[in-house]
Short mmCIF file of C-alpha atoms in Angstrom, two decimals:
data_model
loop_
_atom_site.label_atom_id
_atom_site.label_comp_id
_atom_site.label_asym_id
_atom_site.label_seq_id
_atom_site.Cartn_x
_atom_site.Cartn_y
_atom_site.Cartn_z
CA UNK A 18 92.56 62.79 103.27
CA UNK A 19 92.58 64.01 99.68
CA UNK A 20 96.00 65.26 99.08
CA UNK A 21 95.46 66.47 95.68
CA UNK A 22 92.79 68.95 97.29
CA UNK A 23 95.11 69.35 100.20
CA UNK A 24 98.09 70.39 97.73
CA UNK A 25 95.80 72.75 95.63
CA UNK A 26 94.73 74.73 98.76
CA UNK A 27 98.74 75.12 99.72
CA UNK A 28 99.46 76.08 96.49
CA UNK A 29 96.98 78.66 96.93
CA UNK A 30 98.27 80.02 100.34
CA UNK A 31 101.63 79.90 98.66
CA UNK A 32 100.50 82.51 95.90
CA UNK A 33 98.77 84.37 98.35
CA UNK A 34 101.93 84.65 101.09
CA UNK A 35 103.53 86.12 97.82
CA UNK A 36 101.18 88.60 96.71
CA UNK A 37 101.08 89.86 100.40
CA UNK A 38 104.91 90.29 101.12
CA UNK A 39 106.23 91.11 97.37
CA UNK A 40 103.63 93.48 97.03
CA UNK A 41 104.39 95.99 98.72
CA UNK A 42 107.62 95.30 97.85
CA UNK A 43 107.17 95.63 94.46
CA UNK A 44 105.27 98.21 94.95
CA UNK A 45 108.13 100.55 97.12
CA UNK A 46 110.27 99.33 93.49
CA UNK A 47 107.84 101.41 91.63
CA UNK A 48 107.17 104.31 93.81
CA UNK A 49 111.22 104.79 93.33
CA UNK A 50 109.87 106.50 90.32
CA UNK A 51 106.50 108.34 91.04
CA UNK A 52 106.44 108.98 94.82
CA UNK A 53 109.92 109.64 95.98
CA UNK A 54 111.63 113.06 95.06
CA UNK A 55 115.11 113.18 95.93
CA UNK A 56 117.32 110.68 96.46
CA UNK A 57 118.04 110.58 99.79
CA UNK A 58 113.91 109.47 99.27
CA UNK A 59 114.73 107.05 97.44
CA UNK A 60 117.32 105.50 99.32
CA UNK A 61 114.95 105.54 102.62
CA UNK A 62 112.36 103.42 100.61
CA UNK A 63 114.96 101.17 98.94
CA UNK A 64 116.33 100.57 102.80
CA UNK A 65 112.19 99.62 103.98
CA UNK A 66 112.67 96.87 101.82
CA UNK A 67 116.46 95.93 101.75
CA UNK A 68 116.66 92.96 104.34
CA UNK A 69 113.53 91.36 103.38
CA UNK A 70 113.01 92.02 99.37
CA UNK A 71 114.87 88.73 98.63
CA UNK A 72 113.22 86.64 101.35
CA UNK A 73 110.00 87.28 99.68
CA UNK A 74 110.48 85.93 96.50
CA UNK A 75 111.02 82.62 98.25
CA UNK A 76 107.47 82.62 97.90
CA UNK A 77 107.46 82.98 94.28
CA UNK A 78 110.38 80.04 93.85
CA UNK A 79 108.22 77.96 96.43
CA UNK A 80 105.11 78.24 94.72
CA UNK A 81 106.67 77.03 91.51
CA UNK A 82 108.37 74.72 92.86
CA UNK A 83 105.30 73.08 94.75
CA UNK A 84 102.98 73.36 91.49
CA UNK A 85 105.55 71.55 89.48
CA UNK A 86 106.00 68.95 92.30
CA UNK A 87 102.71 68.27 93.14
CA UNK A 88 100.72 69.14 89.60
CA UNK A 89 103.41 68.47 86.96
CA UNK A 90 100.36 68.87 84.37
CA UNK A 91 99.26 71.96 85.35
CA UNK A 92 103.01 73.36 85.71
CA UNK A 93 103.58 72.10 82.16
CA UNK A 94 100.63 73.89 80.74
CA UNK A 95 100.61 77.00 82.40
CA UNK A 96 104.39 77.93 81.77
CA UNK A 97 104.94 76.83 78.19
CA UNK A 98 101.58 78.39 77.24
CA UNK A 99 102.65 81.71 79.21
CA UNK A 100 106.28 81.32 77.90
CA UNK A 101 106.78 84.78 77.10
CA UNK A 102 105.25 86.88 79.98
CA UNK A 103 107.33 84.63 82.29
CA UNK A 104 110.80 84.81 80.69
CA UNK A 105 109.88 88.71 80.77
CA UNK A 106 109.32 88.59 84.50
CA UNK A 107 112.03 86.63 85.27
CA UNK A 108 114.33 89.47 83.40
CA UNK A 109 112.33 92.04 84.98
CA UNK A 110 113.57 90.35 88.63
CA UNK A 111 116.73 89.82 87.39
CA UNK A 112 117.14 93.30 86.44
CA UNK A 113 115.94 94.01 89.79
CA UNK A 114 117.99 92.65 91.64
CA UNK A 115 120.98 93.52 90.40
CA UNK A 116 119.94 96.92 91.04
CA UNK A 117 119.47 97.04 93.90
CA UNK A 118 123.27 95.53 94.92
CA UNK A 119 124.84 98.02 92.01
CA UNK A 120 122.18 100.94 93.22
CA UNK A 121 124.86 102.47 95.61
CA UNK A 122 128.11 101.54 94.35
CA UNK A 123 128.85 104.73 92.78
CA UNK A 124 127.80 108.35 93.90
CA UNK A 125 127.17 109.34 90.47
CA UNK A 126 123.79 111.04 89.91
CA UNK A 127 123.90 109.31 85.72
CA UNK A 128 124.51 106.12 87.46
CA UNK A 129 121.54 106.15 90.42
CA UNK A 130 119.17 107.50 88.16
CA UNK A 131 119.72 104.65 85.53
CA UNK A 132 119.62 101.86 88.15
CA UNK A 133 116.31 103.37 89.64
CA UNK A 134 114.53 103.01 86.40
CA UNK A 135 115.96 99.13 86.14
CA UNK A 136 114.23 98.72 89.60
CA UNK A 137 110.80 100.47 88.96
CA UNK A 138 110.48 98.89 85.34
CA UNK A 139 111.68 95.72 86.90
CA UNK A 140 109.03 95.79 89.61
CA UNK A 141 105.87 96.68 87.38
CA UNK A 142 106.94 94.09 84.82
CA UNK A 143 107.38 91.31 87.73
CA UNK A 144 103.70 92.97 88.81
CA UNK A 145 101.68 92.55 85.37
CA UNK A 146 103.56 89.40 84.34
CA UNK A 147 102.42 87.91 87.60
CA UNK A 148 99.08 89.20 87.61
CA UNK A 149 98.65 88.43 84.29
CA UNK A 150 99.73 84.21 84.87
CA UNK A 151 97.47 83.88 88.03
CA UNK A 152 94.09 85.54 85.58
CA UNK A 153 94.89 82.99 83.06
CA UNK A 154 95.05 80.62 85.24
CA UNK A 155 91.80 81.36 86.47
CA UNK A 156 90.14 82.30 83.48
CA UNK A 157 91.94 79.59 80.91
CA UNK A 158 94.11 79.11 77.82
CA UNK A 159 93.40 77.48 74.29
CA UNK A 160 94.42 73.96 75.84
CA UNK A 161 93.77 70.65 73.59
CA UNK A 162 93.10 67.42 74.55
CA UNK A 163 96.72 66.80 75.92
CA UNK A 164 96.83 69.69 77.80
CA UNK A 165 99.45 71.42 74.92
CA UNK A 166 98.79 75.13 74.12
CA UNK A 167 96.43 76.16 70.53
CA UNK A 168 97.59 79.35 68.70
CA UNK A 169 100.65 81.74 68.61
CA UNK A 170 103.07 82.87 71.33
CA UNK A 171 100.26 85.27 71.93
CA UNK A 172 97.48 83.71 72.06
CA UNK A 173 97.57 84.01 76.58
CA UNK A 174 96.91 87.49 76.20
CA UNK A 175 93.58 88.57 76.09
CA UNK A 176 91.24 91.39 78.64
CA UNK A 177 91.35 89.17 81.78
CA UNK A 178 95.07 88.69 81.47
CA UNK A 179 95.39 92.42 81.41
CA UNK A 180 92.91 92.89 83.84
CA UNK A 181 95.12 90.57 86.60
CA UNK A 182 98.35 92.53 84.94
CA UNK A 183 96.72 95.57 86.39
CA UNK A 184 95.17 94.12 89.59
CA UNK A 185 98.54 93.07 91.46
CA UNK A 186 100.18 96.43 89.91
CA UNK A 187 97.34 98.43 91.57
CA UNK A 188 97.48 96.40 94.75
CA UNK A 189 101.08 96.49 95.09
CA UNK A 190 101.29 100.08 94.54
CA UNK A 191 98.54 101.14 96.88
CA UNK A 192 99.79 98.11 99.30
CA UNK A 193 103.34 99.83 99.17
CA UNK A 194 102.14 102.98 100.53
CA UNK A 195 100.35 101.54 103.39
CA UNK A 196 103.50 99.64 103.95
CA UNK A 197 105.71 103.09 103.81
CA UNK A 198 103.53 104.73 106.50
CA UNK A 199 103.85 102.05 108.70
CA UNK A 200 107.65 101.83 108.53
CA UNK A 201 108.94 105.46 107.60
CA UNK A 202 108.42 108.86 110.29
CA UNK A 203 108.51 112.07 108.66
CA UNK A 204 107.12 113.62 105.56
CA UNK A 205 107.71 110.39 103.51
CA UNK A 206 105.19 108.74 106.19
CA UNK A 207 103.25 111.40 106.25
CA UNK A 208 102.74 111.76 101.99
CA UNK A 209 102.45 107.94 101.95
CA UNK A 210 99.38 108.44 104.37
CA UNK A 211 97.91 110.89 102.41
CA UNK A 212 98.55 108.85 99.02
CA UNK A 213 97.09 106.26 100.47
CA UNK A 214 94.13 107.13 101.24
CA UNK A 215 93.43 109.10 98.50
CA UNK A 216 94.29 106.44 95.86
CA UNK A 217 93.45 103.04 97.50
CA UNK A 218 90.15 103.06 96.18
CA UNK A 219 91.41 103.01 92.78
CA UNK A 220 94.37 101.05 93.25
CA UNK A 221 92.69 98.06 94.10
CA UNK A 222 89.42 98.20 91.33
CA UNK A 223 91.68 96.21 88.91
CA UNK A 224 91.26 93.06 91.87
CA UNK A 225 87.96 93.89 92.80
CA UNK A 226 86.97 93.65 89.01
CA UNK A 227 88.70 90.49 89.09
CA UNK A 228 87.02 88.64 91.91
CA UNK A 229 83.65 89.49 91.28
CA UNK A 230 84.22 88.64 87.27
CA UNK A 231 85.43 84.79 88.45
CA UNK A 232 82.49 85.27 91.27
CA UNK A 233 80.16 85.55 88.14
CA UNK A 234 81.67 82.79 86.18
CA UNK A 235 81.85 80.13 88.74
CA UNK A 236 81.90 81.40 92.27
CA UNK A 237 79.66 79.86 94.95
CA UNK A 238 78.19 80.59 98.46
CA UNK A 239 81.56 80.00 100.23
CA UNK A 240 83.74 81.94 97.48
CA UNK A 241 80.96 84.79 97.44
CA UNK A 242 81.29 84.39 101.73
CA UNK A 243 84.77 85.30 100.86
CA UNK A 244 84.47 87.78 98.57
CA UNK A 245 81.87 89.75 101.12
CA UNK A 246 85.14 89.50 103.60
CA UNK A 247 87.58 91.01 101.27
CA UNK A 248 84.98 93.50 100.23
CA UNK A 249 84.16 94.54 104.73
CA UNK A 250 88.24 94.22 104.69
CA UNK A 251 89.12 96.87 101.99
CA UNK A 252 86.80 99.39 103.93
CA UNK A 253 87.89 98.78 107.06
CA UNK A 254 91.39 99.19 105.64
CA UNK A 255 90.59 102.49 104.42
CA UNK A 256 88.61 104.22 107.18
CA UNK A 257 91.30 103.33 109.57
CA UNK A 258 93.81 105.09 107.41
CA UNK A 259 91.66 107.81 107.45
CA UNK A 260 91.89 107.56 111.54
CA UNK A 261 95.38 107.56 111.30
CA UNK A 262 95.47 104.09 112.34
CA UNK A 263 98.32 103.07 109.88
CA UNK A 264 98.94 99.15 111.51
CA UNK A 265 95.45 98.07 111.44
CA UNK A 266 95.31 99.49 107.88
CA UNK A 267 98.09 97.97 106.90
CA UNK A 268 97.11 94.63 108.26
CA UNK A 269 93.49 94.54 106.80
CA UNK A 270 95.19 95.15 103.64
CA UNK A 271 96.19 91.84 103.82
CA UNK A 272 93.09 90.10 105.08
CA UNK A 273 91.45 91.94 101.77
CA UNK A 274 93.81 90.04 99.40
CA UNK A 275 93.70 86.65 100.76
CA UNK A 276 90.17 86.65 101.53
CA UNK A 277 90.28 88.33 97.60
CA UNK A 278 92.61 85.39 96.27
CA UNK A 279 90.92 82.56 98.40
CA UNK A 280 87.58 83.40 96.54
CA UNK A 281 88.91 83.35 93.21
CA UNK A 282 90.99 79.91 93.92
CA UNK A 283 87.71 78.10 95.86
CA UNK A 284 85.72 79.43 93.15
CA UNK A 285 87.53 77.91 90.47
CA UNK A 286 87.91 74.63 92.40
CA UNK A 287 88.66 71.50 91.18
CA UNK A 288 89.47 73.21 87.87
CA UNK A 289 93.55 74.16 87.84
CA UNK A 290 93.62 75.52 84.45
CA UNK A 291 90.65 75.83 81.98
CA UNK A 292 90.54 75.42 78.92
CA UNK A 293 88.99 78.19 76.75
CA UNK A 294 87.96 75.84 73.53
CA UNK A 295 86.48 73.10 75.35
CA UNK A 296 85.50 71.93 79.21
CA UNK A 297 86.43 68.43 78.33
CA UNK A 298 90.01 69.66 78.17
CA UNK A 299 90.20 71.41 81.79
CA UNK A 300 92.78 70.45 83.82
CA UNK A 301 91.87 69.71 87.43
CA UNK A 302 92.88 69.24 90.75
CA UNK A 303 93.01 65.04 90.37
CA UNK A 304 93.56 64.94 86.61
CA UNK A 305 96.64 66.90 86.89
CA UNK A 306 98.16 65.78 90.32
CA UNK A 307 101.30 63.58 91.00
CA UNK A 308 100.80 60.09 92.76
CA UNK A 309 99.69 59.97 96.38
CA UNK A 310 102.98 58.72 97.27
CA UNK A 311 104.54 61.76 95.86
CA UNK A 312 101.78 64.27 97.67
CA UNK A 313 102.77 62.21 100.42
CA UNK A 314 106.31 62.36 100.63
CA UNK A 315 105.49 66.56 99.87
CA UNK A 316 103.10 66.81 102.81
CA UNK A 317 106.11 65.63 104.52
CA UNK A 318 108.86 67.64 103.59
CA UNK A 319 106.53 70.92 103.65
CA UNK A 320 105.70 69.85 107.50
CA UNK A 321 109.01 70.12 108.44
CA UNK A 322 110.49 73.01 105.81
CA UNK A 323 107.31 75.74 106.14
CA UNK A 324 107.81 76.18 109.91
CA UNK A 325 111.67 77.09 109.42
CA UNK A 326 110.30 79.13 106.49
CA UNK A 327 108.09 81.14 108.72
CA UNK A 328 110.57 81.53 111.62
CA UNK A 329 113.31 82.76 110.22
CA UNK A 330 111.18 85.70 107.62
CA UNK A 331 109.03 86.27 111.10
CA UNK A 332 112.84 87.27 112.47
CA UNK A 333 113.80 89.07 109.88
CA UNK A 334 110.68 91.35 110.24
CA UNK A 335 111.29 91.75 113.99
CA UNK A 336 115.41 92.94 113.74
CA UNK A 337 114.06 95.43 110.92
CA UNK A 338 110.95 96.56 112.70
CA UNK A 339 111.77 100.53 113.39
CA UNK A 340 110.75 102.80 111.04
CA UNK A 341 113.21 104.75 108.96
CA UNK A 342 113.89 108.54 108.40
CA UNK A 343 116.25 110.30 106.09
CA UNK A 344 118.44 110.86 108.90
CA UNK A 345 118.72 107.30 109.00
CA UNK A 346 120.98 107.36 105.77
CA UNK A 347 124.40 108.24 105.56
CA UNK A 348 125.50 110.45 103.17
CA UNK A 349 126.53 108.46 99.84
CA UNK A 350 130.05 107.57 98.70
CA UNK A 351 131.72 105.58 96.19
CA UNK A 352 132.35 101.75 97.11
CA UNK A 353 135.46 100.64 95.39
CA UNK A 354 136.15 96.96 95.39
CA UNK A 355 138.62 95.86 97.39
CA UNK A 356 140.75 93.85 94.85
CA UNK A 357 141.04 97.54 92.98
CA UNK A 358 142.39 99.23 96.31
CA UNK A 359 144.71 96.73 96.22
CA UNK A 360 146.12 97.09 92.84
CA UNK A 361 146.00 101.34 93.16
CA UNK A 362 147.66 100.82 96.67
CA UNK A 363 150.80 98.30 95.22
CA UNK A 364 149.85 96.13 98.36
CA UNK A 365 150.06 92.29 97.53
CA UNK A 366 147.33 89.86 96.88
CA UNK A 367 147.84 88.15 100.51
CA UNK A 368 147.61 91.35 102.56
CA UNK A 369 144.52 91.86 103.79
CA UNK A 370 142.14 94.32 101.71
CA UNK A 371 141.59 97.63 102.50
CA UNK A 372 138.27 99.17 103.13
CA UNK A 373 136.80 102.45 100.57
#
């Protein structure tokens, strides 16, 4: 068995398992701006997303993780070359995040409004950054001979980089509403519908401009096989929206992007990381790998930790399975901590604290 093959191929499913689930999540994080109107809107699509927005980005961690454990060459290329989109995604997420705990603290229309922007900036930043890594990685950096990035703290960015910056943006977004009229009723499932279908075309050019550009560089029968998948997938995906068929959509959705990513990974294959001054300084999938007992060891570990991975998010998607209206919300209030009530109340620090 060659591991080094075997761990390339998971790291791809690993990328791939994120684009699917964080998309649309990122996706409902910019629509907080562009598609909802009020904000009892806005709080229904926060709430699609609310138990299962941080589960996703396990992906994200785990595909890290895994690239750095299993091609420490490749992890040490790609993220000091891309230093600076990737410190600006990781504030985008943090930024995020923390909105979407602070989000609701406060019924304060100033407050809402300024946390909403944190998590639809946040989300497109996350997007492009992201997009932006996986083209480069795909399409190359200026790497010497020892792998070390040639040229300024700009020198990633170039047309592919914003061409995959703009490819998971328009995915998520178009993946988002798909997602939103599969898990809202009303006329926020009925606009995302419409929305849908009239912008999925669009949304996803960015990727198919992608694919096919990495087809044309280096793709072969079995990546072009792919490719010809994604391509049937998309418009299936979009005449069953137009039939109303919102699941099936939904789900082909996703069979467009992997078959989409699986075509640029195979077609790049062995190659991890190009390099755009010279081939003799390509990273690949045995020049960069750990040792087989370290693969080994991996395989092992992944065995055991990807099933309990896969259980408990399946879970989580089951509980939160019914789809949510605005009469699903409560009306807002202020949530004051409960050390405060303590201190306005005069009750002592061992009494137990009272709920706002």
């Amino acid at each position: 068995m060659n591991l080094p093959t075997v761990w390339f191929c998971a790291v791809a499913v690993l990328w791939i398992g994120y684009l699917f689930l964080e998309g649309f999540d990122l996706g409902v994080g910019m629509l907080m701006k562009i598609f909802a109107r009020t904000n009892e809107e806005r709080r229904v699509l926060l709430n699609t997303v609310g138990p299962v927005w941080d589960g996703n980005e396990v992906w994200l961690i785990t595909a890290g993780g895994a690239t750095f454990a299993a091609f420490p060459r490749w992890y040490a290329s790609l993220f000091s070359g891309l230093y600076l989109p990737l410190t600006l995604a990781l504030v985008a997420l943090i930024f995020r995040a923390v909105a979407f705990e602070y989000r609701g603290k406060i019924a304060s229309a100033r407050w809402t409004a300024a946390w909403d922007w944190a998590i639809a900036l946040g989300s497109f930043f996350a997007a492009f950054c992201v997009g932006a890594l996986l083209a480069v990685t795909t399409t190359g950096l200026p790497l010497d001979a020892n792998g070390d990035r040639v040229g300024g703290p700009f020198a990633w960015f170039s047309g592919y980089a914003v061409l995959g910056g703009a490819a998971v943006v328009g995915f998520s977004l178009v993946h988002a509403l798909a997602f939103l009229a599969l898990k809202t009723d009303g006329e926020i499932r009925s606009r995302a519908h419409l929305a849908f279908r009239r912008w999925m075309p669009l949304g996803i050019l960015p990727l198919v401009a992608w694919v096919v550009a990495i087809q044309f560089r280096s793709g072969a029968w079995w990546s072009w096989t792919l490719t010809a998948v994604a391509a049937v997938a998309a418009v299936a995906s979009w005449a069953l929206a137009r039939r109303g068929s919102e699941g099936r959509a939904f789900l082909l959705m996703a069979v467009f992007l992997a078959a989409g990513a699986a075509a640029v990974f195979s077609a790049v294959y062995p190659v991890v990381l190009p390099s755009t001054l010279s081939p003799a300084n390509n990273l690949t999938v045995a020049t960069a790998s750990s040792s087989a007992y370290t693969l080994g060891l991996m395989s092992i570990v992944a065995l055991i930790g990807l099933p309990l991975v896969l259980a408990y998010q399946s879970w989580t998607y089951w509980v939160f399975r019914r789809r949510i209206t605005l009469g699903s919300i409560p009306s807002a209030h202020n949530v004051v901590p409960a050390f405060l009530t303590r201190l306005v109340s005069g009750r002592g620090a061992t009494e137990p604290p009272v709920g706002a």
